JSON list of C-alpha atoms in Angstrom, two decimals:
[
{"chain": "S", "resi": 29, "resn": "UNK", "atom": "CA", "xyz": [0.00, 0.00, 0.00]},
{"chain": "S", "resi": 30, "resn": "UNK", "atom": "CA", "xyz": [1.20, 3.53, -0.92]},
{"chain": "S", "resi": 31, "resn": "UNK", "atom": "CA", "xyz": [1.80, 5.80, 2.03]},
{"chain": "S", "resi": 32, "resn": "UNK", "atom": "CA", "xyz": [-0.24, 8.32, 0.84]},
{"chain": "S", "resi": 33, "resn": "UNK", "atom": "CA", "xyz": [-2.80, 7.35, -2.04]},
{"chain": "S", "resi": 34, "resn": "UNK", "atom": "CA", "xyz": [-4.70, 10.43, -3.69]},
{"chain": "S", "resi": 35, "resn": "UNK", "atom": "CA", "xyz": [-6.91, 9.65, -6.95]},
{"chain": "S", "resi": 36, "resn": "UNK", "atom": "CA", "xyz": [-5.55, 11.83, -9.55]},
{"chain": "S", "resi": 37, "resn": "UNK", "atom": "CA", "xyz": [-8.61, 13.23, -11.24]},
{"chain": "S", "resi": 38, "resn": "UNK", "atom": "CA", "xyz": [-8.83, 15.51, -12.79]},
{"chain": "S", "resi": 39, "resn": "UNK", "atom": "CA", "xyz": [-12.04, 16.38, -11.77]},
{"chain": "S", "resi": 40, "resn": "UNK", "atom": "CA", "xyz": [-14.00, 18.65, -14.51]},
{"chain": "S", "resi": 41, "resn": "UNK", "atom": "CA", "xyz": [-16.18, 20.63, -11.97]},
{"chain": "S", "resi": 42, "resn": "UNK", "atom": "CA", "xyz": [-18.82, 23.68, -12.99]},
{"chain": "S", "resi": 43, "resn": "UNK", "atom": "CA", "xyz": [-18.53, 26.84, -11.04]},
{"chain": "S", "resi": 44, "resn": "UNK", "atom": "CA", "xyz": [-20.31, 27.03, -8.36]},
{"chain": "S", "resi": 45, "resn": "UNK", "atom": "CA", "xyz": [-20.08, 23.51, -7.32]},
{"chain": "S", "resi": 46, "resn": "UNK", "atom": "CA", "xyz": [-19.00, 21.60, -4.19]},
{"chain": "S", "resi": 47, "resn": "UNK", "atom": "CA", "xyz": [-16.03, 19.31, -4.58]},
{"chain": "S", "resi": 48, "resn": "UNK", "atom": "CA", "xyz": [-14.85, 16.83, -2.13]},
{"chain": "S", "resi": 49, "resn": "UNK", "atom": "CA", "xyz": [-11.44, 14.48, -2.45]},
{"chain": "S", "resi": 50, "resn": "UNK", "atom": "CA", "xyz": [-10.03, 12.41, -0.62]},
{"chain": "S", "resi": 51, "resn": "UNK", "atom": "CA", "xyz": [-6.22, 10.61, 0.77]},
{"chain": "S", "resi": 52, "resn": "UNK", "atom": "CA", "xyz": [-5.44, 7.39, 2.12]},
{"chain": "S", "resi": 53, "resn": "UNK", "atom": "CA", "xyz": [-2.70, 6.99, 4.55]},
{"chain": "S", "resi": 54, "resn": "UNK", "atom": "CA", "xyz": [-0.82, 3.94, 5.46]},
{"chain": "S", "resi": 55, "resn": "UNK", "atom": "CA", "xyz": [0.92, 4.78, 8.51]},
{"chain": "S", "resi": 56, "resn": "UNK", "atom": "CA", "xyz": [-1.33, 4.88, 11.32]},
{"chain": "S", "resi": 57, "resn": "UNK", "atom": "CA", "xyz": [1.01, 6.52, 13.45]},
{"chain": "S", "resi": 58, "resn": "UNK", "atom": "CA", "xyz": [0.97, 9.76, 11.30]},
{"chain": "S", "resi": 59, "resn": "UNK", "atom": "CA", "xyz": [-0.09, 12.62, 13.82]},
{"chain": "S", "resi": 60, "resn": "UNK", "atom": "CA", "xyz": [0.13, 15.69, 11.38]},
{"chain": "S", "resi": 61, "resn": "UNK", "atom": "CA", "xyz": [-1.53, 16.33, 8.08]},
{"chain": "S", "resi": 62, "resn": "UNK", "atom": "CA", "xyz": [-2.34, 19.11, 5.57]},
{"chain": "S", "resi": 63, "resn": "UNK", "atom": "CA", "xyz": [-3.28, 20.03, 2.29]},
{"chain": "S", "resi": 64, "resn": "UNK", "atom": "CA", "xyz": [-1.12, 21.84, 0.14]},
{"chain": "S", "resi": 65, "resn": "UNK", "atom": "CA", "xyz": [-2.20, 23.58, -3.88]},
{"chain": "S", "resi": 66, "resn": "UNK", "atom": "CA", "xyz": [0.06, 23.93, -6.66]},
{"chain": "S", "resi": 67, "resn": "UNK", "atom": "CA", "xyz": [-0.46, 26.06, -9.41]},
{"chain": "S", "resi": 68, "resn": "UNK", "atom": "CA", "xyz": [1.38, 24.76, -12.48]},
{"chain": "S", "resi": 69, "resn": "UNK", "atom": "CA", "xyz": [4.89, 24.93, -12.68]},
{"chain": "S", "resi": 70, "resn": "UNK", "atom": "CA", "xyz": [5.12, 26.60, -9.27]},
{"chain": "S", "resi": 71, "resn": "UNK", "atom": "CA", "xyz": [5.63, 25.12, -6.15]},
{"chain": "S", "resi": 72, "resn": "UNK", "atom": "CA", "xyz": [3.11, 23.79, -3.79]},
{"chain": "S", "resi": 73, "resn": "UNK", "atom": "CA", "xyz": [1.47, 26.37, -1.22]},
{"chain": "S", "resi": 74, "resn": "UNK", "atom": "CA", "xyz": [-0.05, 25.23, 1.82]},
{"chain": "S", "resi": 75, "resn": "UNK", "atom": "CA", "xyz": [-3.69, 25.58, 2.40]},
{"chain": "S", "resi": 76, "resn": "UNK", "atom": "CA", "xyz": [-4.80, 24.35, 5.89]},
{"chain": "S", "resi": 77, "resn": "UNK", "atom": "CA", "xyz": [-3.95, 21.94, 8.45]},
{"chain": "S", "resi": 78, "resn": "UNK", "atom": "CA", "xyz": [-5.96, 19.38, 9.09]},
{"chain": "S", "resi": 79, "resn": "UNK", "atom": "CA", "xyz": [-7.08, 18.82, 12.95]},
{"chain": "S", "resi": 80, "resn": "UNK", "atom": "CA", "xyz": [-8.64, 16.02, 14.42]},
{"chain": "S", "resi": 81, "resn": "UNK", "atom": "CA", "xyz": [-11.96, 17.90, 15.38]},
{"chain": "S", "resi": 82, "resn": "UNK", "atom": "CA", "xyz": [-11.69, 18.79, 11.61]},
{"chain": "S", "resi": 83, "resn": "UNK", "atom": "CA", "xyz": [-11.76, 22.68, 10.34]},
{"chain": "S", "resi": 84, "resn": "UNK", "atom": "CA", "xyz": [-13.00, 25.14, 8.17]},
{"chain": "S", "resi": 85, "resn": "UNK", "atom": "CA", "xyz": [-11.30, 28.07, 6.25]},
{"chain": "S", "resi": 86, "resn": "UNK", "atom": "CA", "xyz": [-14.11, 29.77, 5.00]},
{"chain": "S", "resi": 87, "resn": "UNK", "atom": "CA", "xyz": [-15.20, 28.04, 1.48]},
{"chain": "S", "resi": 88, "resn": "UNK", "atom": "CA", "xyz": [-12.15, 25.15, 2.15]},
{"chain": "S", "resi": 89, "resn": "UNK", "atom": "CA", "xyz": [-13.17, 22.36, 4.81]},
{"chain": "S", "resi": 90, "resn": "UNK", "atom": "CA", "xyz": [-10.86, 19.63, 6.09]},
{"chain": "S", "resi": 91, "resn": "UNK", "atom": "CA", "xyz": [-11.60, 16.40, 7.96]},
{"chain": "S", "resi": 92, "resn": "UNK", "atom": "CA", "xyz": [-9.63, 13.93, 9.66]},
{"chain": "S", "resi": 93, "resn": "UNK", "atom": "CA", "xyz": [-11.00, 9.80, 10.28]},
{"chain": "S", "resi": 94, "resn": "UNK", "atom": "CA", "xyz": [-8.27, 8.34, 11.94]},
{"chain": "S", "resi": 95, "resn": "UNK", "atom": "CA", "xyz": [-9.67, 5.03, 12.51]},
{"chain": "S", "resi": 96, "resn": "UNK", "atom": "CA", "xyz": [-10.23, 4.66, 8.74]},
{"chain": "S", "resi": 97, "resn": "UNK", "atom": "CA", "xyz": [-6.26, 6.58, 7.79]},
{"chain": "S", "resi": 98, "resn": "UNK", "atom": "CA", "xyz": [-8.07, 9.38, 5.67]},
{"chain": "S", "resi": 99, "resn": "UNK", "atom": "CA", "xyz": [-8.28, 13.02, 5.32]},
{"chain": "S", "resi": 100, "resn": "UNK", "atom": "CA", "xyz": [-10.61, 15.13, 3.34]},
{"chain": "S", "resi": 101, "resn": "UNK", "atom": "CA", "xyz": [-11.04, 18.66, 1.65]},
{"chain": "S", "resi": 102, "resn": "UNK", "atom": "CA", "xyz": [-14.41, 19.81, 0.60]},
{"chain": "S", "resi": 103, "resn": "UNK", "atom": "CA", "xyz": [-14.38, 23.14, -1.06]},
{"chain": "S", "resi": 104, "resn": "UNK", "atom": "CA", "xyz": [-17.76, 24.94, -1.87]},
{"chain": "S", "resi": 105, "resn": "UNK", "atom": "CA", "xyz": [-18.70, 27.33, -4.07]},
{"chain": "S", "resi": 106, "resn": "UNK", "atom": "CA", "xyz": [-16.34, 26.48, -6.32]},
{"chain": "S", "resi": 107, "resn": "UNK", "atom": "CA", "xyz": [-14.15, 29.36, -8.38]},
{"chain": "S", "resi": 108, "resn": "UNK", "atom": "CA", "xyz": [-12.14, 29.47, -11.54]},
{"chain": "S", "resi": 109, "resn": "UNK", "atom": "CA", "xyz": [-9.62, 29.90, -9.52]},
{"chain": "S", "resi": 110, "resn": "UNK", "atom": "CA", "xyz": [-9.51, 27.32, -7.36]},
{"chain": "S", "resi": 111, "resn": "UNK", "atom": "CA", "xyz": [-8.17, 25.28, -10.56]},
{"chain": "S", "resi": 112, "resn": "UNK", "atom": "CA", "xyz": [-4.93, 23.67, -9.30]},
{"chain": "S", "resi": 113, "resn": "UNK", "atom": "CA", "xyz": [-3.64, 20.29, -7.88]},
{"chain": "S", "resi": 114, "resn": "UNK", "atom": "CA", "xyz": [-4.50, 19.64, -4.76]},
{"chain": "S", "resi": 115, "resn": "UNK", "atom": "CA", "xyz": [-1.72, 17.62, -2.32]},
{"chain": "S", "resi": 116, "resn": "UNK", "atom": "CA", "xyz": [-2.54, 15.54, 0.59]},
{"chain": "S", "resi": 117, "resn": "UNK", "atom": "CA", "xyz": [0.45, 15.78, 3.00]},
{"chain": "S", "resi": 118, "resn": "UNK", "atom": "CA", "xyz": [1.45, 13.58, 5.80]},
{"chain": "S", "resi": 119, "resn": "UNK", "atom": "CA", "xyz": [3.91, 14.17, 8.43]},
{"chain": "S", "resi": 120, "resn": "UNK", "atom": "CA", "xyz": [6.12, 11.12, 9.46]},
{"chain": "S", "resi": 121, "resn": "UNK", "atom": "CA", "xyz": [6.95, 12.68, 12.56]},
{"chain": "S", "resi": 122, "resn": "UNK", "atom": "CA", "xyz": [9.62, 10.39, 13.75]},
{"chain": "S", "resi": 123, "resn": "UNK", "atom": "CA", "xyz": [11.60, 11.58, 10.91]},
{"chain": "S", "resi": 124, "resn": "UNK", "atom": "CA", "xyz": [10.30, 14.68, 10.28]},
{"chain": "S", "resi": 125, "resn": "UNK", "atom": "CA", "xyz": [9.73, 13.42, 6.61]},
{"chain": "S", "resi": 126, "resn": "UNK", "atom": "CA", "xyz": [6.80, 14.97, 5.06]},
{"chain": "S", "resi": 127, "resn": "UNK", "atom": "CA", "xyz": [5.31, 12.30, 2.63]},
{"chain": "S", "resi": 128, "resn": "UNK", "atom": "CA", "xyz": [3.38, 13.98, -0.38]},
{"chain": "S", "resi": 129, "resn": "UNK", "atom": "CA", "xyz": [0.71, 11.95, -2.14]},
{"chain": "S", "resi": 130, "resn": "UNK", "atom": "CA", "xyz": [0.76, 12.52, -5.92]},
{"chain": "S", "resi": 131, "resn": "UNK", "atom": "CA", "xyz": [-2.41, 15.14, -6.10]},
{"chain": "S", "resi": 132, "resn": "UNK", "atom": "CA", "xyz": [-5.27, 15.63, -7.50]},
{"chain": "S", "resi": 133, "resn": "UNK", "atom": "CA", "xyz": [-5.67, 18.01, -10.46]},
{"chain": "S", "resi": 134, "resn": "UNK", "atom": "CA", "xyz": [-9.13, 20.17, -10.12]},
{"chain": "S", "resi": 135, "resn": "UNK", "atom": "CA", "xyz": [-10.52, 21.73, -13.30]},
{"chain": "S", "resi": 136, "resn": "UNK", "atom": "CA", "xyz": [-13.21, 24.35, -12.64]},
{"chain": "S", "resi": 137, "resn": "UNK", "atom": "CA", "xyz": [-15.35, 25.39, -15.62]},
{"chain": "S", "resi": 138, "resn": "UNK", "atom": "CA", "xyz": [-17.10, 28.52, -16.27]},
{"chain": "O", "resi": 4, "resn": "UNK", "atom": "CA", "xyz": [4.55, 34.35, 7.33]},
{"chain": "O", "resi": 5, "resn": "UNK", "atom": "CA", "xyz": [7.60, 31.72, 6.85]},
{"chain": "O", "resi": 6, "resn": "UNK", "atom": "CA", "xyz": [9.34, 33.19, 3.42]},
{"chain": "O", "resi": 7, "resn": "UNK", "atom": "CA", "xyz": [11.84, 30.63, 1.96]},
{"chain": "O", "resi": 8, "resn": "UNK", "atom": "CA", "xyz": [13.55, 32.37, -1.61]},
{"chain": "O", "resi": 9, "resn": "UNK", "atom": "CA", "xyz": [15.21, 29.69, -4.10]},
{"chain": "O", "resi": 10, "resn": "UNK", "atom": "CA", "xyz": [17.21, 31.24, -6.51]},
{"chain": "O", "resi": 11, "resn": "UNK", "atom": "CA", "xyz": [17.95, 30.91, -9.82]},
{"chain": "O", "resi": 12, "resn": "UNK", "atom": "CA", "xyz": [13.82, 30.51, -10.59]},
{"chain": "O", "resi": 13, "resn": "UNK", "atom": "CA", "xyz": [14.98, 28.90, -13.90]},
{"chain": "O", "resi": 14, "resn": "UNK", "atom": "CA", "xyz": [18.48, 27.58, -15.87]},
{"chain": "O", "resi": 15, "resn": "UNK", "atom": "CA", "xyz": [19.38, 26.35, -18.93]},
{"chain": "O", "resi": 16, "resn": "UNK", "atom": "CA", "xyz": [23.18, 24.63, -19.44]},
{"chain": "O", "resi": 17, "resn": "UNK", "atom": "CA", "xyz": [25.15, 22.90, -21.16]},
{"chain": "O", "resi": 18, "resn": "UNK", "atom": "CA", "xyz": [25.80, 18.99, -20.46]},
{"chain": "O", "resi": 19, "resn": "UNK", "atom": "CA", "xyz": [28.80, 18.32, -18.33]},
{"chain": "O", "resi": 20, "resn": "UNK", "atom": "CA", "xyz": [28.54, 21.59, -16.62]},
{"chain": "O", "resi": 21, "resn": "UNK", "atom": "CA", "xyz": [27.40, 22.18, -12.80]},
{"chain": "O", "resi": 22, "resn": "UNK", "atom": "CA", "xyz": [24.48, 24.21, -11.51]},
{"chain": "O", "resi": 23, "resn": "UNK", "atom": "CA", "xyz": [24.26, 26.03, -8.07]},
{"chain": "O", "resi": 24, "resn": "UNK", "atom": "CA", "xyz": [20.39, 26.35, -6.52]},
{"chain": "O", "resi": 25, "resn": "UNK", "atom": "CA", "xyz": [20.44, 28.42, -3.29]},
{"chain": "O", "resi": 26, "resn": "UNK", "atom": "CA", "xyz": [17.91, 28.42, -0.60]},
{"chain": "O", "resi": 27, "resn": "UNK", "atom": "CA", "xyz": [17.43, 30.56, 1.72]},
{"chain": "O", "resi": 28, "resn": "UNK", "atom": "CA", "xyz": [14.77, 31.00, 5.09]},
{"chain": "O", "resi": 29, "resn": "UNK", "atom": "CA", "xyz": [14.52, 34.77, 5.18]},
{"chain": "O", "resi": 30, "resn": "UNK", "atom": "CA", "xyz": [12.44, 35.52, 8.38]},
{"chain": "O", "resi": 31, "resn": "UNK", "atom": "CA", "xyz": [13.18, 32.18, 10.44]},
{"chain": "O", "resi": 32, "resn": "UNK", "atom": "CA", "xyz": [16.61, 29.91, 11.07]},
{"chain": "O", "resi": 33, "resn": "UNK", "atom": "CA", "xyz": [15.77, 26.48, 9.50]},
{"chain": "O", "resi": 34, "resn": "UNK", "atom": "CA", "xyz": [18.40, 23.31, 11.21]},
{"chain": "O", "resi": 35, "resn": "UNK", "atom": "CA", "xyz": [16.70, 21.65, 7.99]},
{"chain": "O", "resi": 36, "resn": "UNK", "atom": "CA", "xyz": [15.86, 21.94, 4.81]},
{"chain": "O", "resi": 37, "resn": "UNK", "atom": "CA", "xyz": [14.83, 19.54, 2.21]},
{"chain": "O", "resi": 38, "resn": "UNK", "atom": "CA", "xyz": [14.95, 19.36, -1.39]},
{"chain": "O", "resi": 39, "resn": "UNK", "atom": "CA", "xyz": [12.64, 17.63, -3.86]},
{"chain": "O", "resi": 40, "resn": "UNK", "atom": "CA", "xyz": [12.57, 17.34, -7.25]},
{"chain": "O", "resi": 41, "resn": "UNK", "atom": "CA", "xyz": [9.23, 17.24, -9.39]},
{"chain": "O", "resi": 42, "resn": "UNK", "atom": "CA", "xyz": [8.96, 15.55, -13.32]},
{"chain": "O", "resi": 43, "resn": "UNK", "atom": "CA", "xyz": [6.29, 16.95, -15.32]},
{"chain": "O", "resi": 44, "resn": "UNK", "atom": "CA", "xyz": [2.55, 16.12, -13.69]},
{"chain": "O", "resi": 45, "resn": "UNK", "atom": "CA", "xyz": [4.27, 13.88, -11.16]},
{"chain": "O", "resi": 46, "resn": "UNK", "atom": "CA", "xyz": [4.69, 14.31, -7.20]},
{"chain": "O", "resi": 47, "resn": "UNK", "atom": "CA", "xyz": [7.59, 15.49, -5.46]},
{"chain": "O", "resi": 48, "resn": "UNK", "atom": "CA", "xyz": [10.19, 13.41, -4.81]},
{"chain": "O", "resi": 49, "resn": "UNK", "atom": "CA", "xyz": [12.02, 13.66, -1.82]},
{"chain": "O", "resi": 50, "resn": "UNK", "atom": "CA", "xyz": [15.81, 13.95, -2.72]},
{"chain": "O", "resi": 51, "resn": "UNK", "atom": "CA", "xyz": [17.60, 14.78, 0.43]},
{"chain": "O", "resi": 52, "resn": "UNK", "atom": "CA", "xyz": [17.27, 16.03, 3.51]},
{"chain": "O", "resi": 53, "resn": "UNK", "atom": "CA", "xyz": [19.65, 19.35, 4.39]},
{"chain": "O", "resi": 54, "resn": "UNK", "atom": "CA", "xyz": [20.83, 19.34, 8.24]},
{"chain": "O", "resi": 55, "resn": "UNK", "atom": "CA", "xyz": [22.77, 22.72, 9.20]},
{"chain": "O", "resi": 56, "resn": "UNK", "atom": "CA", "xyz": [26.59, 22.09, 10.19]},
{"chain": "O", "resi": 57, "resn": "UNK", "atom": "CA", "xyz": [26.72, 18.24, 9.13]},
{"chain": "O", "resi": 58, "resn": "UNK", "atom": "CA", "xyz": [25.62, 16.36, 6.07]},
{"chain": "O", "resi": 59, "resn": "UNK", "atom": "CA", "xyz": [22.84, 15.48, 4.09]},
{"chain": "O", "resi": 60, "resn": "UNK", "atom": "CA", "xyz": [21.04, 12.56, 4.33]},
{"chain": "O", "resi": 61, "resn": "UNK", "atom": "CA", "xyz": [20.16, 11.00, 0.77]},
{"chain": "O", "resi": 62, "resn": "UNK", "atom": "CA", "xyz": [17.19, 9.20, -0.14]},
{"chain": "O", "resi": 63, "resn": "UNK", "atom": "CA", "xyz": [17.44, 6.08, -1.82]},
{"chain": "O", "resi": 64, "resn": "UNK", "atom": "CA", "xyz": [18.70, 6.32, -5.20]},
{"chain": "O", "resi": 65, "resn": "UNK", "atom": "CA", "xyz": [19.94, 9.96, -5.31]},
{"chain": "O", "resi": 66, "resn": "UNK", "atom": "CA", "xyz": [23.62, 10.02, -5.95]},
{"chain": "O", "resi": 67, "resn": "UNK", "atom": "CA", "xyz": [25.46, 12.17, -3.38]},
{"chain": "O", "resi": 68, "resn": "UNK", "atom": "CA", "xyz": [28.84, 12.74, -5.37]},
{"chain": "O", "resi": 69, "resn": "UNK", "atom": "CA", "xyz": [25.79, 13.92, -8.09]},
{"chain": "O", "resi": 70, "resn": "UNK", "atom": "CA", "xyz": [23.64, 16.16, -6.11]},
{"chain": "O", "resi": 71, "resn": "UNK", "atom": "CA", "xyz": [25.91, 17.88, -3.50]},
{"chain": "O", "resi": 72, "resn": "UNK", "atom": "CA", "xyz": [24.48, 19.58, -0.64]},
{"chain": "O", "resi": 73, "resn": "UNK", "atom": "CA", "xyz": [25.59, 22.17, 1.48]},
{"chain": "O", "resi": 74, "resn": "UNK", "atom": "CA", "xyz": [23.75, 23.71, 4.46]},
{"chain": "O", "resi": 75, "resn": "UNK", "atom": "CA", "xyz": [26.83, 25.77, 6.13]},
{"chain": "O", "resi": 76, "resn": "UNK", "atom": "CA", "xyz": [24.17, 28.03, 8.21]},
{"chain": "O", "resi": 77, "resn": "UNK", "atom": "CA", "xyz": [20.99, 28.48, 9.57]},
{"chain": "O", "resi": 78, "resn": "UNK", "atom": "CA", "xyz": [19.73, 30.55, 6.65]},
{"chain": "O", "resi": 79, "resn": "UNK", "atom": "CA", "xyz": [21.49, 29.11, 3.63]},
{"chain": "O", "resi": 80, "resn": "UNK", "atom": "CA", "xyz": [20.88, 25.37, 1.94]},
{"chain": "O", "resi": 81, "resn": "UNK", "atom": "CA", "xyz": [22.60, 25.06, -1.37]},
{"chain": "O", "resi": 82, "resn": "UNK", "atom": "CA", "xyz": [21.68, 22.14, -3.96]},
{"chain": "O", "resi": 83, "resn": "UNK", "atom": "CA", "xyz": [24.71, 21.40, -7.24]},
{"chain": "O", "resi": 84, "resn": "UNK", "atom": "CA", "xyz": [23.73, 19.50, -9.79]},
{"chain": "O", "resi": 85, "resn": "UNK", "atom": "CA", "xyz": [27.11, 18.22, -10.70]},
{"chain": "O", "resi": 86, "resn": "UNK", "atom": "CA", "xyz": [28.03, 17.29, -14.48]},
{"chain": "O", "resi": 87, "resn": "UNK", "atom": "CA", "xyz": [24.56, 17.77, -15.06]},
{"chain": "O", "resi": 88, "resn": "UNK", "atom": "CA", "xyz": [22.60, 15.83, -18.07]},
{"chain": "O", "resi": 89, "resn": "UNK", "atom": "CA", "xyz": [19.57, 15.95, -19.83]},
{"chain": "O", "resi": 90, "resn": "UNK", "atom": "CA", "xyz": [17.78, 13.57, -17.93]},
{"chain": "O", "resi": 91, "resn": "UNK", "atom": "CA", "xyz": [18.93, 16.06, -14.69]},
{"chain": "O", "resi": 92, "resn": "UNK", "atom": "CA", "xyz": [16.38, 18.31, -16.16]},
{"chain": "O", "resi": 93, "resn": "UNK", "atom": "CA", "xyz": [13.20, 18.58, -13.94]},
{"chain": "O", "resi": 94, "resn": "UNK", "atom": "CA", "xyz": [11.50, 21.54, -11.41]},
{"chain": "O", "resi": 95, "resn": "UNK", "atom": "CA", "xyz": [13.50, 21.41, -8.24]},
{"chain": "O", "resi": 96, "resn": "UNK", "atom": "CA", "xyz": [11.93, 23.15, -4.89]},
{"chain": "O", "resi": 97, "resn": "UNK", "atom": "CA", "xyz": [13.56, 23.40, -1.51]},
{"chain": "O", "resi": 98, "resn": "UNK", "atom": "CA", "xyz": [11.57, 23.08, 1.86]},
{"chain": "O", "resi": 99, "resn": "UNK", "atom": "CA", "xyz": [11.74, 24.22, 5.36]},
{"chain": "O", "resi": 100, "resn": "UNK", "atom": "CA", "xyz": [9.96, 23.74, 8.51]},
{"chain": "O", "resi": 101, "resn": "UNK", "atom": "CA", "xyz": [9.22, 27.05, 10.61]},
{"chain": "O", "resi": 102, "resn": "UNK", "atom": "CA", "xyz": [7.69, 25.86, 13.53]},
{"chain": "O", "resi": 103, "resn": "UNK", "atom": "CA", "xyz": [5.89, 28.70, 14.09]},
{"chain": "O", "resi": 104, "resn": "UNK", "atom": "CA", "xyz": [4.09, 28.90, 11.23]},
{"chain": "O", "resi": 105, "resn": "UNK", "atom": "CA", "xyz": [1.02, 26.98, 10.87]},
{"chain": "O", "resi": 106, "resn": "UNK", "atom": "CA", "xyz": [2.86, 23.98, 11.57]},
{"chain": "O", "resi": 107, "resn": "UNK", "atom": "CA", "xyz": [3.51, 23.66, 8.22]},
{"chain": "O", "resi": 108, "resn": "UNK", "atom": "CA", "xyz": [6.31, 23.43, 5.15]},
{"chain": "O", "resi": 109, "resn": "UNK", "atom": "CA", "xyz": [7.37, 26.25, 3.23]},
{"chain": "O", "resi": 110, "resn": "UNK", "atom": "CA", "xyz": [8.45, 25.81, -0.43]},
{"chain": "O", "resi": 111, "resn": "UNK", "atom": "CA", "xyz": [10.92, 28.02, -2.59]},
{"chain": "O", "resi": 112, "resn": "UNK", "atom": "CA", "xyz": [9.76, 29.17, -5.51]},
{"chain": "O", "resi": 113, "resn": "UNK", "atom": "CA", "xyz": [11.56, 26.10, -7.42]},
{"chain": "O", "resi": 114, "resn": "UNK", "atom": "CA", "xyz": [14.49, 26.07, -9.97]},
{"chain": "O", "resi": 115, "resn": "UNK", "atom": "CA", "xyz": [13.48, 24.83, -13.36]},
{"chain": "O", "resi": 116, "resn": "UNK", "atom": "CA", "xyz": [16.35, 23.32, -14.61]},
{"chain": "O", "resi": 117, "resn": "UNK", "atom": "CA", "xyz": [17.22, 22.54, -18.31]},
{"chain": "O", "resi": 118, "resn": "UNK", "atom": "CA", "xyz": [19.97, 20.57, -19.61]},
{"chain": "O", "resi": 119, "resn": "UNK", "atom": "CA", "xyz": [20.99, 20.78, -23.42]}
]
């Protein structure tokens, strides 16, 4: 199994929408996790934390199952410019080794 | 926030010849640093993690004599691509942890490096 396992899309979403994904992790030791965007050909940028309890950043929510290893990211209302990749990142905290998962490309259309 | 500037943004050379990528934490002291390197619409890969006043550690199947690392202070990382080749070309990024900050990595702006 992957340590971290994203599907790669791309989802083709109309503006407006609500968009969830998803990321399987393998270690269940992992205490840290986040989401991260990249914009093509730029480097990834890092859009919340995800905390146990689960949080919101105005249109961007992130959830955290522990007992099933996965994290979420629902974003609502969806804009044009929301188009990106969207990372799932785990923190390997005995190493301090963050582990990226491979992304998920997001298309919004007008 | 945590600001991490990677310099040169992009570089074309010549085959045989050796690039410099520096990376710098401007507003925090990072002990570590780590640099990835990214193929067209793949993930980051992990190259090698930069420790301040010792050496790098290498992830499996990055050549050390190939990709030299220096991390001399607090502030500075610096990634050469030695005798690079065309197959050396790819989007490299540096990383650093600023534990204040959201908990979080910060990313350079990543090198784009050609080889011709």
């Amino acid at each position: 199994r992957k340590e971290v396992e994203q599907d790669p899309g791309p989802f083709n979403v109309p503006e407006g929408a609500t968009v969830a994904f998803n990321c399987t992790y393998s270690n269940s030791a992992s205490q840290s996790f986040f989401w991260y965007r990249q914009d093509c050909r730029k480097e990834p940028k890092l859009l919340m934390s995800v905390y146990s309890s689960g949080n919101e950043d105005g249109r961007f929510t992130a959830q955290l199952n522990r007992a099933s290893q996965y994290i979420s990211l629902l974003i609502r209302d969806s804009k044009l410019s929301d188009s990106a990749t969207y990372l799932c990142v785990v923190l390997d905290e005995r190493d301090d080794k963050i582990i990226f998962g491979k992304g998920t490309r997001l298309h919004i259309l007008p | 926030g945590a600001v991490v500037s990677q310099h040169p943004s992009w570089v074309i050379c010549k085959s045989g010849t050796s690039v410099k990528i520096e990376c710098r934490s401007l507003d925090f002291q990072a002990t570590t640093m780590f640099w990835y390197r990214q193929f067209p619409k793949q993930s980051l890969m992990l190259m090698a993690t930069s420790n301040e006043g010792s050496k790098a550690t290498y992830e499996q199947g990055v050549e050390k004599d190939k990709f030299l690392i220096n991390h001399a202070s607090l502030t500075l990382s610096t990634l050469t691509v030695t005798s690079a080749h065309p197959e050396d070309s790819s989007f490299y990024i540096c990383s650093a942890r600023d534990y204040g900050y959201r908990y979080g990595y910060t990313f350079g702006s990543g090198t784009r490096l050609t080889v011709v």
